[in-house]
Short mmCIF file of C-alpha atoms and ligand atoms in Angstrom, two decimals:
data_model
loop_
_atom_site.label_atom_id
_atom_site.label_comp_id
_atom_site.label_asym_id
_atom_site.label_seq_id
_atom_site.Cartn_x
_atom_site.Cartn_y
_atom_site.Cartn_z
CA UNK A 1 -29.29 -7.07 36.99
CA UNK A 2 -26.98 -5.36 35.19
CA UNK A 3 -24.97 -5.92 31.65
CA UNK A 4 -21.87 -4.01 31.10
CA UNK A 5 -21.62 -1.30 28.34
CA UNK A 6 -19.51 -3.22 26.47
CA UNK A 7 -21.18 -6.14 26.19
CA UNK A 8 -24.83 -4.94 25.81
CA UNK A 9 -24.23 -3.73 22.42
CA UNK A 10 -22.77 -6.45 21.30
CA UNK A 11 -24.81 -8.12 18.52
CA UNK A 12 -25.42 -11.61 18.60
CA UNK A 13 -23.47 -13.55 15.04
CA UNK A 14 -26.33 -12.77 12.30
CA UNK A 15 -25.17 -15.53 10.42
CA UNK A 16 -25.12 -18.44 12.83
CA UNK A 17 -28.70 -17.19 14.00
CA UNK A 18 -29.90 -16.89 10.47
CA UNK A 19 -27.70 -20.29 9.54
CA UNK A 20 -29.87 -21.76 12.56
CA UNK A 21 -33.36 -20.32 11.54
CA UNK A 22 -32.34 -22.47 8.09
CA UNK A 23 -31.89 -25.72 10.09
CA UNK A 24 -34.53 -25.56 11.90
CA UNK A 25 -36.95 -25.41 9.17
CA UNK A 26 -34.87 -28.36 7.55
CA UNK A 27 -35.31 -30.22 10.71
CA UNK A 28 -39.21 -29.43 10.88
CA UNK A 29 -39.42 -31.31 7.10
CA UNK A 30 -39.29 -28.38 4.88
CA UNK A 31 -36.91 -28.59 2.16
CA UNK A 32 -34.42 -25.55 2.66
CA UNK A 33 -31.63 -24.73 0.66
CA UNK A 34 -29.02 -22.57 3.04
CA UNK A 35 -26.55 -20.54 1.16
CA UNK A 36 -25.39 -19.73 4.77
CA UNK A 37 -22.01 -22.21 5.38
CA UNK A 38 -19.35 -20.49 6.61
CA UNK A 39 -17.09 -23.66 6.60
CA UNK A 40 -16.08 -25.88 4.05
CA UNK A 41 -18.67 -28.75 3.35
CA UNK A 42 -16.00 -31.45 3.25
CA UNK A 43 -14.56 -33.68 6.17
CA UNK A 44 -11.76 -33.41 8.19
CA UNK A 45 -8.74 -35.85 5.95
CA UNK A 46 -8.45 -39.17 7.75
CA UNK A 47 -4.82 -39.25 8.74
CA UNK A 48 -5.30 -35.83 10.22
CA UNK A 49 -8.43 -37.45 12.06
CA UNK A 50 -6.50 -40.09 12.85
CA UNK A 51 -3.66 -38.33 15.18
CA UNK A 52 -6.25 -36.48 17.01
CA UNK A 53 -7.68 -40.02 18.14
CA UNK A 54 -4.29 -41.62 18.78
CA UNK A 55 -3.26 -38.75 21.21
CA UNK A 56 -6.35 -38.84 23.12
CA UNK A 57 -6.22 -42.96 23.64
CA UNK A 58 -2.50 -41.98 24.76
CA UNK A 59 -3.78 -39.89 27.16
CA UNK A 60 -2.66 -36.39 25.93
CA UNK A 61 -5.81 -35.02 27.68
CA UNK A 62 -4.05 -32.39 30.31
CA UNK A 63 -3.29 -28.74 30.01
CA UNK A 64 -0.65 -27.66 27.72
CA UNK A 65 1.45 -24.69 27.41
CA UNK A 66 -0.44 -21.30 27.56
CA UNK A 67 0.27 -20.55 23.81
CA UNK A 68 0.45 -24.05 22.59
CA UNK A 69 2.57 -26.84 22.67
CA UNK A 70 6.30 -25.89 21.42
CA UNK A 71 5.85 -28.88 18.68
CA UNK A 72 2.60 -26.89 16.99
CA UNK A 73 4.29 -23.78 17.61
CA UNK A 74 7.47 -25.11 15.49
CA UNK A 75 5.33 -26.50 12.96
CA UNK A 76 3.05 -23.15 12.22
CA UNK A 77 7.26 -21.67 12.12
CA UNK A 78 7.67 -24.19 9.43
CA UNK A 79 4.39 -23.36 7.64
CA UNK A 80 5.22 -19.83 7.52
CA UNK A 81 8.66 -20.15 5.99
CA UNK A 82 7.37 -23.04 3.81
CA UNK A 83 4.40 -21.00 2.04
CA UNK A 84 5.25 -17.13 3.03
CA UNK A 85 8.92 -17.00 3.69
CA UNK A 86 8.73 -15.55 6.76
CA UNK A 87 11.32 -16.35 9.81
CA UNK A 88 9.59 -16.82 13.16
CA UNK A 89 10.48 -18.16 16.38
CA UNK A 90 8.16 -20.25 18.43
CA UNK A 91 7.86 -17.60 20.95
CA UNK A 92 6.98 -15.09 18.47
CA UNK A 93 3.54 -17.79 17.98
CA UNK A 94 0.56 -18.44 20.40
CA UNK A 95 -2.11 -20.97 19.15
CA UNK A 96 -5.31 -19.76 20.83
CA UNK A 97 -9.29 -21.98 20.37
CA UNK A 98 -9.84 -21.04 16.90
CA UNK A 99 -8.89 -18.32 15.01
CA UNK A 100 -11.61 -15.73 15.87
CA UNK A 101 -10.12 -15.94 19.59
CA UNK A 102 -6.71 -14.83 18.07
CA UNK A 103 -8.52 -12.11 16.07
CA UNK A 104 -10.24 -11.11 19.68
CA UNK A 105 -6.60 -11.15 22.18
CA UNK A 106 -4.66 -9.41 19.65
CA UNK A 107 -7.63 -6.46 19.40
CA UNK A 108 -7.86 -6.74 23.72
CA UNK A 109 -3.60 -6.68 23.66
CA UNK A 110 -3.65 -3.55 21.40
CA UNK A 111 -6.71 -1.22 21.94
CA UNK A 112 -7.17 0.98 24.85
CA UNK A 113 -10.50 2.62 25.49
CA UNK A 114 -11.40 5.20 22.67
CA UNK A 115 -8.81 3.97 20.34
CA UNK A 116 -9.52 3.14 16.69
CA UNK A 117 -9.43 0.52 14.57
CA UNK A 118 -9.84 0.96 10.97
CA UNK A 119 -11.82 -1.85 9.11
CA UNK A 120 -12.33 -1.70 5.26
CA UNK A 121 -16.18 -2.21 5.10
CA UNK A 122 -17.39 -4.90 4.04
CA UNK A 123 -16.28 -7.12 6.96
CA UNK A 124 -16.31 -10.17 8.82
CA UNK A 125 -19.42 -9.16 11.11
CA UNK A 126 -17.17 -9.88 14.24
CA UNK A 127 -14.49 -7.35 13.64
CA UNK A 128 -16.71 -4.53 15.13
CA UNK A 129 -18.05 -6.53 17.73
CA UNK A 130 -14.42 -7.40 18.97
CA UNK A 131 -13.47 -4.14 18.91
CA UNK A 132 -16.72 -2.78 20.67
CA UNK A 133 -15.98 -5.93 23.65
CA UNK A 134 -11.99 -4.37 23.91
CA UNK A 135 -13.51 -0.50 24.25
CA UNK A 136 -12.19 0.49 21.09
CA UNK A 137 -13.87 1.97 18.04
CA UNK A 138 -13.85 1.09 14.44
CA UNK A 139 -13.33 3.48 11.71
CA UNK A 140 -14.87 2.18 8.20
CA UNK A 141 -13.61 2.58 5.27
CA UNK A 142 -16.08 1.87 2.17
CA UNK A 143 -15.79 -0.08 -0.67
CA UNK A 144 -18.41 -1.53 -3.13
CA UNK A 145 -18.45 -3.53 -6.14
CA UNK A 146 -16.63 -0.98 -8.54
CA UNK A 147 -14.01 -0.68 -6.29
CA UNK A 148 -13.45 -4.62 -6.29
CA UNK A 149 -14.28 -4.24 -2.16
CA UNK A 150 -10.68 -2.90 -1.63
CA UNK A 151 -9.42 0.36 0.08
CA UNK A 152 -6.60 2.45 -1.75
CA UNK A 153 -4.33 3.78 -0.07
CA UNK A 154 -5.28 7.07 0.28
CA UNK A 155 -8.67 6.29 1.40
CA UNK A 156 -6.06 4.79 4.01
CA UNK A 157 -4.28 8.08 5.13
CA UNK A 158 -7.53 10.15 5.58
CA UNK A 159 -8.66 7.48 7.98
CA UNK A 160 -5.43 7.62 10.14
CA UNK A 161 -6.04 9.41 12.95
CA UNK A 162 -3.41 10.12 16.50
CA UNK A 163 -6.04 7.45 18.01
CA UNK A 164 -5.59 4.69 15.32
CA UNK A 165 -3.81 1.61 16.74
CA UNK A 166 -4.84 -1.05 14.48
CA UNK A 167 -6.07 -1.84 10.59
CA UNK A 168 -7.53 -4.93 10.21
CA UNK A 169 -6.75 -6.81 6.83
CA UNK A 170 -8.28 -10.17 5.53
CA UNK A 171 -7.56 -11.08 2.02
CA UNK A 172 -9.09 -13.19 0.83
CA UNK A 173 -12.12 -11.50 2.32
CA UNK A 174 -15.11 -12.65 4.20
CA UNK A 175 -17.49 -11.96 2.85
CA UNK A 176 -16.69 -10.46 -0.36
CA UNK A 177 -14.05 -12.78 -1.59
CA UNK A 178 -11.72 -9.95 -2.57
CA UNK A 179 -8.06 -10.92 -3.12
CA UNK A 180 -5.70 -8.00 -2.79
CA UNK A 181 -2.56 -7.95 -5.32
CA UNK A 182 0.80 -7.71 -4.18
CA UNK A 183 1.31 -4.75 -5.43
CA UNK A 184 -2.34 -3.15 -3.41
CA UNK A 185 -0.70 -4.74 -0.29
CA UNK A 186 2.75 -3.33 -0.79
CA UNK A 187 1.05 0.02 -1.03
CA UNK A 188 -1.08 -0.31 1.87
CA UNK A 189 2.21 -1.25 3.61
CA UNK A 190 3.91 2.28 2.85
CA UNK A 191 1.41 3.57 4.12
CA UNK A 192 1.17 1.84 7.46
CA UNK A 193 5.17 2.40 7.89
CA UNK A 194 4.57 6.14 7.99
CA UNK A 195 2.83 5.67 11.09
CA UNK A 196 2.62 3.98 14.46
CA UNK A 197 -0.30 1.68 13.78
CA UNK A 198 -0.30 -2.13 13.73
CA UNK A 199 -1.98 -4.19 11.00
CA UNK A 200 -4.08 -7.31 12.16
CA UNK A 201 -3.50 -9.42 8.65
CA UNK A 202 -6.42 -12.12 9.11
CA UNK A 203 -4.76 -14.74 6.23
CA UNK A 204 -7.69 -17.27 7.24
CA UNK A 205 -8.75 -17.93 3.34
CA UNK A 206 -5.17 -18.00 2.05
CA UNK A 207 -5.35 -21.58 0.43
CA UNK A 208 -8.31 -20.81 -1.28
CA UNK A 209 -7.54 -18.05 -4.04
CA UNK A 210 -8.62 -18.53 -7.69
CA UNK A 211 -7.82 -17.26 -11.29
CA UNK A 212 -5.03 -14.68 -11.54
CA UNK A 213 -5.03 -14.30 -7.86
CA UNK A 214 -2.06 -14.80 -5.92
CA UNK A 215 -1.70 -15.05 -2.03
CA UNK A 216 0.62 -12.80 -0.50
CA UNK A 217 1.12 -12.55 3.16
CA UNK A 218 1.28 -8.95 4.49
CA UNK A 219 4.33 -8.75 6.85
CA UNK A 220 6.23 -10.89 3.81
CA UNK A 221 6.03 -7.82 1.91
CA UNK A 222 8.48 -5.57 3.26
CA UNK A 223 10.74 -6.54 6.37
CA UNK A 224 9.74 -3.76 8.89
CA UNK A 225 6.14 -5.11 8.54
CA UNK A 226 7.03 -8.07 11.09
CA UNK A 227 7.40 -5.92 13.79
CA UNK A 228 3.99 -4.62 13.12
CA UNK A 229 2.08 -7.22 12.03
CA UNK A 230 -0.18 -9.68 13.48
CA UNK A 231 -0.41 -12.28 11.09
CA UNK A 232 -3.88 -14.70 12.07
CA UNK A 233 -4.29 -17.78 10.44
CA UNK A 234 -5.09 -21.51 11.38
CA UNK A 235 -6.85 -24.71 10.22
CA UNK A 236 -10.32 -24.25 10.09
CA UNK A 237 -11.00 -23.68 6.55
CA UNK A 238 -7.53 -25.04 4.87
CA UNK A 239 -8.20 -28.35 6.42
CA UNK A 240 -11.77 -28.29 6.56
CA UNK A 241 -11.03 -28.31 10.63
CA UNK A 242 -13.84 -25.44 12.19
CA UNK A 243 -15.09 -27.51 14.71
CA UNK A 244 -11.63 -28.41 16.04
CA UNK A 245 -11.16 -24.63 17.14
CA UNK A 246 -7.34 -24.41 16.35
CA UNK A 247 -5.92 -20.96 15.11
CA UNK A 248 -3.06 -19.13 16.09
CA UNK A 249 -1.32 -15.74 15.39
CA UNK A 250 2.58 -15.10 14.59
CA UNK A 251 4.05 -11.38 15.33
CA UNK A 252 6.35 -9.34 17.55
CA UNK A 253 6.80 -10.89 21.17
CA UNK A 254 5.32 -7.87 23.06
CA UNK A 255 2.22 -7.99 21.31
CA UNK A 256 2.02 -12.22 21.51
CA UNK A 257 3.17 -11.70 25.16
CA UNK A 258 0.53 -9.50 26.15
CA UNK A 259 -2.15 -11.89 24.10
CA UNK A 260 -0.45 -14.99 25.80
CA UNK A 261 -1.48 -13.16 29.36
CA UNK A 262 -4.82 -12.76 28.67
CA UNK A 263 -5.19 -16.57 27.39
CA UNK A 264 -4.06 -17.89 30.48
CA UNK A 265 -6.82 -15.99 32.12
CA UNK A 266 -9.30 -17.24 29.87
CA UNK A 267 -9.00 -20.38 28.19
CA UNK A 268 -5.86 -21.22 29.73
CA UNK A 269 -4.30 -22.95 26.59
CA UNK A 270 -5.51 -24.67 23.25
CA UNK A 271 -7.55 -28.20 23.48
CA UNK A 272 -4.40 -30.49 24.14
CA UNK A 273 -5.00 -33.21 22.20
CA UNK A 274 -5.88 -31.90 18.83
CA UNK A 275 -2.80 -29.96 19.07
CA UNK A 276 -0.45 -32.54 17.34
CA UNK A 277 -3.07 -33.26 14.40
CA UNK A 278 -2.79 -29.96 13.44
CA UNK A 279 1.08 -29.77 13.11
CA UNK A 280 0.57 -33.13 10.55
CA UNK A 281 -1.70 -31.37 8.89
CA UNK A 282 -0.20 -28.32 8.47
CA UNK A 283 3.30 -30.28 7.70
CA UNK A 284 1.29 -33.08 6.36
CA UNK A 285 0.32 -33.87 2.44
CA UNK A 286 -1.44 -31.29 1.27
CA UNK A 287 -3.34 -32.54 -1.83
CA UNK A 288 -6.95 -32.47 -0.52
CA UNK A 289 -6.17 -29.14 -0.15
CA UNK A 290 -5.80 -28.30 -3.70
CA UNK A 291 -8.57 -30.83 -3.95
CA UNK A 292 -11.24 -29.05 -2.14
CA UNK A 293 -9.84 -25.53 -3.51
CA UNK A 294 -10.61 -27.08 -7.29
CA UNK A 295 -13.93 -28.21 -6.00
CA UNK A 296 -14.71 -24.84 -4.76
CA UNK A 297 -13.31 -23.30 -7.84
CA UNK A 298 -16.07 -24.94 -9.82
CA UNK A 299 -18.83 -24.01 -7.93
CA UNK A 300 -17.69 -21.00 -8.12
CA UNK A 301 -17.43 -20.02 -11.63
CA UNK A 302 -20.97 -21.76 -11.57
CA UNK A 303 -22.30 -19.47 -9.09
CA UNK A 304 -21.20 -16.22 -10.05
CA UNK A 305 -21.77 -16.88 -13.74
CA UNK A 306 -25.81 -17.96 -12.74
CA UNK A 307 -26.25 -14.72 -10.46
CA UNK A 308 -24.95 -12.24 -13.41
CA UNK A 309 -27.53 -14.00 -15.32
CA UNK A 310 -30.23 -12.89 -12.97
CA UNK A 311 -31.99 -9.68 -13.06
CA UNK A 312 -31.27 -6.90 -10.73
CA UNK A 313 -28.10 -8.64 -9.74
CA UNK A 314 -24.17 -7.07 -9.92
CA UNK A 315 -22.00 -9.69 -8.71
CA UNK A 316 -18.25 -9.05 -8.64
CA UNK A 317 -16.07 -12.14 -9.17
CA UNK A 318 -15.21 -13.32 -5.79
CA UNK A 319 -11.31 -14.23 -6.13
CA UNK A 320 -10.95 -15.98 -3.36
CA UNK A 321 -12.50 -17.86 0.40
CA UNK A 322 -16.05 -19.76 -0.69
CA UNK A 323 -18.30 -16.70 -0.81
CA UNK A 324 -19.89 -14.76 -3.75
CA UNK A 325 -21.48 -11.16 -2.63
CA UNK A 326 -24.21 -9.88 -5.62
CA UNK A 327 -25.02 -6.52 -5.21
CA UNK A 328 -29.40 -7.05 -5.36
CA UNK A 329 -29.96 -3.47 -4.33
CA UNK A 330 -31.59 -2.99 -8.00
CA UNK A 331 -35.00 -4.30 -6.96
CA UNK A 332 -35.12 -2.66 -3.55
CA UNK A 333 -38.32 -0.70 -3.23
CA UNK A 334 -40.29 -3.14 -5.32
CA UNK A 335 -42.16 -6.27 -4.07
CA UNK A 336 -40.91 -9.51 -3.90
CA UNK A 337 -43.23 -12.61 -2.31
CA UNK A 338 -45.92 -10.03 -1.11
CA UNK A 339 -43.80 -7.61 0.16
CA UNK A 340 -41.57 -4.75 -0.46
CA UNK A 341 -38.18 -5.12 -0.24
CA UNK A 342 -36.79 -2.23 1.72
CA UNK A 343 -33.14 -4.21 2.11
CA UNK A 344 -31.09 -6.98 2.92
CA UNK A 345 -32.56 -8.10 5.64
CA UNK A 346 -36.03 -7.93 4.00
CA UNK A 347 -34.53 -9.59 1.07
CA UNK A 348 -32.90 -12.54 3.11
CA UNK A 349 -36.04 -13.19 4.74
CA UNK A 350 -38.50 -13.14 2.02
CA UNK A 351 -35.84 -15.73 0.37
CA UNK A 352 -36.26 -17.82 3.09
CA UNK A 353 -39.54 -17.59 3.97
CA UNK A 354 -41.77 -17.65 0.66
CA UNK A 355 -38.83 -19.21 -1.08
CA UNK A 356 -37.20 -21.79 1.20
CA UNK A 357 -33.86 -20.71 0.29
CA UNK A 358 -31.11 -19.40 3.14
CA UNK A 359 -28.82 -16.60 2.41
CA UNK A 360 -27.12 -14.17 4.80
CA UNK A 361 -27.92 -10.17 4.45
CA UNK A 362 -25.10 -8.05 3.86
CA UNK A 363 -26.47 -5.28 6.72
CA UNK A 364 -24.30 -7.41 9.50
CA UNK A 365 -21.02 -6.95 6.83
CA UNK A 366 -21.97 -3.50 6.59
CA UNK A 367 -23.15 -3.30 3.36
CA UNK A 368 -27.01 -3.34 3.08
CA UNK A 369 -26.81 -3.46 -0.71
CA UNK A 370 -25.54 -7.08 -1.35
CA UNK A 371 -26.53 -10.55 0.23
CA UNK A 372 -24.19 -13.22 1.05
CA UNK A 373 -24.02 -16.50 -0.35
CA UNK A 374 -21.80 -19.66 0.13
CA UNK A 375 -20.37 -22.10 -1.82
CA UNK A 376 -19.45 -24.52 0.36
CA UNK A 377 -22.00 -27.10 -0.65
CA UNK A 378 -22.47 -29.76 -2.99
CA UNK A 379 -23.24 -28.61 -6.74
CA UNK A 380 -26.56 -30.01 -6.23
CA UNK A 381 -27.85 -28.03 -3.79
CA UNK A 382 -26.37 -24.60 -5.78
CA UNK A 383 -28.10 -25.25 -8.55
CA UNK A 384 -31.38 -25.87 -6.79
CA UNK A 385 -31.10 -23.06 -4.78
CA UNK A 386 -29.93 -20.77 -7.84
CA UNK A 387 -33.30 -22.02 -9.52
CA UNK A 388 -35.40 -20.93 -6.71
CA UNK A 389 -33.44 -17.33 -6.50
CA UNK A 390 -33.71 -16.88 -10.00
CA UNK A 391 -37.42 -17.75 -10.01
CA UNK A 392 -37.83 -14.83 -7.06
CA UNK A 393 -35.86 -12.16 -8.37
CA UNK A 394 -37.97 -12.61 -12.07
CA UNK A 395 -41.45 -11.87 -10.15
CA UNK A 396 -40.04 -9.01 -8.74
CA UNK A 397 -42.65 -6.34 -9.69
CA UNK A 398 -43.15 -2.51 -8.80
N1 PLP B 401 -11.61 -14.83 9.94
C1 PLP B 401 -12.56 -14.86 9.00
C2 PLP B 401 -12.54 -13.83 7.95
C3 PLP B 401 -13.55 -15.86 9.00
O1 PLP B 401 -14.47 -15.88 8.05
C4 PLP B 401 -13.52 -16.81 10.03
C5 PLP B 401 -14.57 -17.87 10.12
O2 PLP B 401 -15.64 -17.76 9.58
C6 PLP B 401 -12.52 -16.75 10.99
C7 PLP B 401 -11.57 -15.74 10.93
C8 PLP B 401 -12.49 -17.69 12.18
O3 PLP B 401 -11.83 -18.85 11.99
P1 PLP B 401 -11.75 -19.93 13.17
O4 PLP B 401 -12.77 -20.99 12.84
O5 PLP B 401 -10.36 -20.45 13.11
O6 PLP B 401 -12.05 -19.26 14.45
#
């Protein structure tokens, strides 16, 4: 048997396989704490709950249109002018399963084989392995903690090259919880208009920004930038919705043409009857979502605050999403729980094993130097798992 090229190098999601090493253990009676969540630890708001429930007692439980139903399409219109004043029609919108599988059509619509896509490292671990499944291959461009995690732009022109089709953008950032100013953006953006290449703006995190940060959404910034954008976003983590698998992506109608072909060869169209719960919640009252973004604030400023505290630990202040990013390459070489620490991934595991608590190595985000950790849990569980990292990193020894 045979696997394609593409696909055999394709890594499987380090942090759903490390996420389900932590629940096993919890599930085997041993008292884990997992800094892994990648989703918001609240539920889904009742009234948006309750639409989803109503449509499928009514029967809405048949195919829709390939790129969603014109009623969710109008409402993510609405949303955009609402909160980014940005004029789209509904056929400039597809809603796709989730986010991640808008991420993955536009990258197949856009990249032949060989072409580039630049992605400023670190990133979302599935970037690369998109652009690996389309044929294409990423170009990194490093940041770190003194740089805030953000590219300039000319870091940006040096990694242009006659191949590049795409740059993919998410701020705020997974996992490093950089929030790019206007300003960075609008930069970023003359450089982009000086060439032929499309940006892939994944606005997933915009509700949840913090401090001095302000969202801005990138094709808002100038008005050539709609015709090269694709803006992603959806519900997942605004509305605490992940397991509902709605996202969608607004751009130019070639490029959501081409990505509406290739999901009506593969998932054919969105889950039907979730489809109207997400236009109430996206048109809906919005207070739990400043709710849950206060919540998150908190355990935030608790978080990061705790880790600086810690030796060996450099831990910018995440600005935005639910994820804080310490920089623990300080004690690498030296022993931790019997063994040296060589990396992240040594580091993540000696956490978990010899200290019970779950965090997610930066290697996958392509930064071996820092460690991932959530905040997407109850205060309660942060501060016992802060206690147990703190305890580890102080019998660090040579
Ligand atoms: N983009 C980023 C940066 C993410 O972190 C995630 C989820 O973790 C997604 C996209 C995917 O969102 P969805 O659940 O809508 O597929």
């Amino acid at each position: 048997m045979k696997i394609s090229k593409r696909i055999v190098n394709i890594s499987e999601s380090m942090t759903l396989a490390l996420t389900a090493k932590a629940r096993q253990m919890k599930k085997n009676g041993i008292d884990v704490v997992g800094f892994g969540a990648g989703e918001p630890d609240f539920d889904t708001p009742e009234y948006i709950k309750n639409v989803a429930i109503e449509d499928i007692q009514k029967g809405v439980t048949k195919y829709t249109d390939t790129s969603g139903t014109l009623e969710l399409r109008e409402a993510v219109c609405k949303k955009l002018k609402r909160d980014n004043d940005l004029d789209y029609t509904p056929r400039q919108i597809i809603i796709s399963p989730g986010a991640k599988f808008s991420l993955y059509i536009a990258i197949l619509a856009l990249c032949d084989d060989g072409d580039e896509v630049i992605i400023p490292s670190p990133y979302w671990l599935t970037y690369p392995e998109q652009v690996k499944a389309s044929g294409g291959a990423s170009v990194f461009i490093e940041t770190s903690v003194d740089s805030e995690f953000k590219i300039t732009p000319n870091q940006l022109k040096k990694a242009i090259s006659p191949r590049t089709v795409a740059l993919i953008l998410n701020s705020p950032s997974n996992p490093t919880g950089a929030v790019y100013t206007r300003k960075e953006l609008e930069d970023i953006a003359d450089v982009i208009l000086a060439t032929n290449v499309v940006v892939i703006s994944d606005e997933i995190y915009e509700s949840l920004v913090y401090d001095d940060a302000e969202f801005a959404s990138f094709p808002s910034l100038r008005p050539e930038l709609k015709d090269r954008t694709v803006l992603v976003n959806g519900v997942s983590k605004t509305y605490s919705m992940t397991g509902w698998r709605i996202g969608y992506a607004a751009g130019p109608s070639e490029i959501i043409d081409a990505m509406s072909r290739l999901q009506s060869h593969s998932t054919s169209n969105p889950t039907s009857f979730v489809q109207r719960a997400c236009a109430v919640a996206m048109l809906g009252d919005q207070s739990f979502v400043e709710e849950m973004r206060q919540a998150f604030d908190k355990r935030r400023r608790y978080m990061v605050e705790r880790l600086n505290s810690f030796p060996w630990v450099k831990c910018a202040v995440p600005k935005g999403a639910f994820y804080a990013f310490p920089d623990v390459s300080g004690c690498y070489g030296k022993k931790l729980g019997g063994r040296i620490i060589k990396g992240s991934m040594d580091m993540a595991e000696v956490l978990l094993d010899e200290f019970k608590t779950g965090v997610i190595p930066g290697l996958p985000f392509g930064d071996d130097r820092c460690i991932r950790l959530s905040y997407a849990m109850s205060m309660e569980e942060i501060e016992k798992g802060l206690d147990r990292i703190e305890k580890a990193l102080e019998s660090v020894r040579d």
